[in-house]
Amino acid sequence: MTFDWGIFGYNTLVVVLLLLVATGAVPVLAGAFSFIAIPFHAFKNHYRKAAPYLPRVAIVVPAWNEAAVIGRTIDRLISLEYPPENLRVFVVDDASTDNTPDVVLAKAALYPGQVFHLRRDKGGEGKAHTLNYGIRVILQDDWMEALLIMDADVVYLPEALRKMTRHLADPKVGAVSAYIREGSADKNYLTRYIGIEYILSQPAGRRAQNVLGAQACLAGGAQLHTRENLLALGGQIDTSSLAEDTITTFETQIRGREVVFEPLAIVHAEEPGLIAALWKQRLRWARGNISVTAKYRKIWFRRSKVHNLGSWSFGIVWFSLWLLPVAMITSSIGLLGLLLLHSQFALAVFRALWIIAAVSFTFTLALAAQLDRKLSANAWRELLTFPGIISMIVMLTAFFPKLTEVDIPALFGWHLTSAGLFELTIAIYIWIPFSMVGAWLARAVEPTWIGKFLSPLLIYLVGYGSLLCAITFDSYIKELRHADSKWDKTEKTGRVVG
Amino acid sequence: MSDVDPRHPSAELIQRELDRDRKHEWVLVPKAFIALAVVAVLVVIRQLFFV
């Protein structure tokens, strides 16, 4: 018997390519797994341990040139359905150059003993530094029992705070987060996409994380800490990275305290309406997540008696999001390699991969649409095209091959030749990495005159998910180049509906 | 006109709200089944007409 090195090499290559294709299925299956966990929130939630509890809450509001919004924000906070004697608002003015101080001082005079103006003479160091200035002042006496960290432009629904504090009745809870809902008054295609993304990541994703017993991130605009938790964190917010919210969330859980997401405490926030602004904001988040992944390298996939951050389920969900662009590229390389080798597996794994994607997306979006019906109804186009129109066509090609390869071409009197079908297949197989290029192009043309029409069109075609993947990919490049990582404030106009 | 100050929610009101919200979470189960039904329809159409 002779050993055929050629066949051995070919088979080895096919196995490697199949493994590459499989990497593309991991994030899709992880996403589906998260969504399957959501209905379990019906009986695995924190409501049983919650109770009526109205602690003394100090609200710290970082503000840099927020004159347009800060007055209304203070009025809304004072009118929350929460005992006013148990509520104090500390606005930390980060060396504003507009008339933010005047507005805040006027409100302090209007609400004596409830609103306080704290002024930093040297500003611009970032949100965490600004917060820490306020926290140091608040911790100087023992009035504060719980601390609410928020942004200057967000709008809390009247009952939101008391829905958060009820979880602090359980002494095991260190922090509570709320549902940050996209609430721009003048929405465009991008803010509607962000609204859908926030449904997927919060009332869906964070509910699932409640079930899994580990939270990835407290919302920057709505995080409520107990005094004990804040002191355990050293009485300050981490300033070493761009991901202070994630680090605070991880440190809380590592110290043995629970982090709870309250889906029915709703906070409206204005989100970027331009790709450039969104890119800047998300690049900061993505680079922060890279540093968090490295900082906590010893907890991943290692069981702990104290927290669930090391569970396999949480680890796979975390890395699936973080490594999604890599998985998209490797699975396309695998598919293309199998096709060029004329492997019998090429078509089968393509169909399997995209059928999994189609089933997962259908389930995910059908469930998400029901979790926030009003927002989904207003953004139905963005909900349906979230994966991108072209990706949806690819899914249709995998799910209903006869429809796209025979029936639809026949309607136009076309017949796909073998060569034409092969070229179409190659295009479909490598579409996913190219969708990121399309998202990058949408950003590049946005400032030009044609961008007003072309950018939205490109995002509808390539999908909002591809835009987020392109930003994550950019974060890899920036980290590899050790590019400057400075805190940039996302521009807000104060047009949030209450 | 009610003389209840919304800024002073009573313990009873908060408890009722808590009970209501806890029950509200059970709607997630039928919602998940509806989402599964949408997937099932897609699979049935494929099996009936496109295989």
Tab-separated table of C-alpha atoms in Angstrom, chain A residues 38-39 41-43 47-48 50-52 54 78-85 159 162-163 166 207 264 355 359 362-363 366-367 370-371 398-403 407, chain B residues 5-15 17-22 24-36 38-39 42-43 45-47 49-51:
chain	number	residue	atom	x	y	z
A	38	ILE	CA	-34.424	35.662	26.725
A	39	PRO	CA	-37.742	33.901	27.502
A	41	HIS	CA	-35.997	35.793	32.020
A	42	ALA	CA	-39.661	35.121	32.855
A	43	PHE	CA	-38.546	33.003	35.813
A	47	TYR	CA	-37.696	40.762	40.668
A	48	ARG	CA	-38.247	38.164	43.395
A	50	ALA	CA	-36.387	43.250	44.701
A	51	ALA	CA	-38.563	45.249	47.116
A	52	PRO	CA	-39.828	48.803	47.611
A	54	LEU	CA	-36.066	54.520	48.037
A	78	ILE	CA	-36.245	67.092	39.959
A	79	SER	CA	-39.674	66.026	38.694
A	80	LEU	CA	-38.848	62.297	38.815
A	81	GLU	CA	-41.388	60.223	40.746
A	82	TYR	CA	-38.962	59.919	43.623
A	83	PRO	CA	-38.990	61.603	47.058
A	84	PRO	CA	-37.271	64.996	46.557
A	85	GLU	CA	-35.740	64.829	50.031
A	159	GLU	CA	-40.698	56.085	37.181
A	162	ARG	CA	-37.525	53.985	41.479
A	163	LYS	CA	-37.628	50.955	39.150
A	166	ARG	CA	-35.935	48.515	44.054
A	207	ARG	CA	-32.011	40.373	29.616
A	264	LEU	CA	-38.516	48.466	32.323
A	355	ILE	CA	-29.353	28.896	6.487
A	359	VAL	CA	-32.911	31.223	10.766
A	362	THR	CA	-35.361	35.739	11.509
A	363	PHE	CA	-35.802	34.547	15.095
A	366	ALA	CA	-38.961	38.687	15.110
A	367	LEU	CA	-38.378	38.598	18.868
A	370	GLN	CA	-41.900	42.502	19.972
A	371	LEU	CA	-39.652	43.743	22.782
A	398	ALA	CA	-29.060	29.703	0.488
A	399	PHE	CA	-32.550	29.146	1.815
A	400	PHE	CA	-34.439	29.074	-1.483
A	401	PRO	CA	-31.748	28.216	-4.086
A	402	LYS	CA	-34.236	27.459	-6.851
A	403	LEU	CA	-35.886	30.854	-6.364
A	407	ASP	CA	-37.192	31.237	-10.888
B	5	ASP	CA	-47.966	63.278	45.144
B	6	PRO	CA	-46.262	61.237	42.415
B	7	ARG	CA	-42.920	62.294	43.887
B	8	HIS	CA	-43.745	60.348	47.040
B	9	PRO	CA	-44.646	56.888	45.744
B	10	SER	CA	-45.963	54.695	48.541
B	11	ALA	CA	-44.494	51.293	49.357
B	12	GLU	CA	-47.804	49.736	48.256
B	13	LEU	CA	-47.606	51.418	44.862
B	14	ILE	CA	-44.015	50.288	44.362
B	15	GLN	CA	-44.891	46.747	45.449
B	17	GLU	CA	-45.589	47.962	40.264
B	18	LEU	CA	-43.005	45.311	41.124
B	19	ASP	CA	-45.611	42.519	41.032
B	20	ARG	CA	-46.919	43.815	37.718
B	21	ASP	CA	-43.429	44.007	36.209
B	22	ARG	CA	-42.560	40.515	37.440
B	24	HIS	CA	-44.953	41.224	32.684
B	25	GLU	CA	-41.803	39.199	32.080
B	26	TRP	CA	-43.924	36.102	31.393
B	27	VAL	CA	-44.999	37.663	28.079
B	28	LEU	CA	-41.478	36.867	26.887
B	29	VAL	CA	-42.454	33.203	26.576
B	30	PRO	CA	-45.294	33.641	24.028
B	31	LYS	CA	-43.209	36.279	22.250
B	32	ALA	CA	-40.399	33.748	21.792
B	33	PHE	CA	-42.909	31.211	20.482
B	34	ILE	CA	-44.219	33.767	17.969
B	35	ALA	CA	-40.640	34.347	16.787
B	36	LEU	CA	-40.164	30.575	16.501
B	38	VAL	CA	-42.101	32.910	12.028
B	39	VAL	CA	-39.007	30.725	11.550
B	42	LEU	CA	-40.064	30.068	6.588
B	43	VAL	CA	-38.882	26.449	6.880
B	45	ILE	CA	-42.341	27.328	2.706
B	46	ARG	CA	-38.854	26.137	1.814
B	47	GLN	CA	-39.746	22.487	2.235
B	49	PHE	CA	-41.974	24.948	-2.618
B	50	PHE	CA	-38.223	25.262	-2.965
B	51	VAL	CA	-36.576	21.887	-2.338
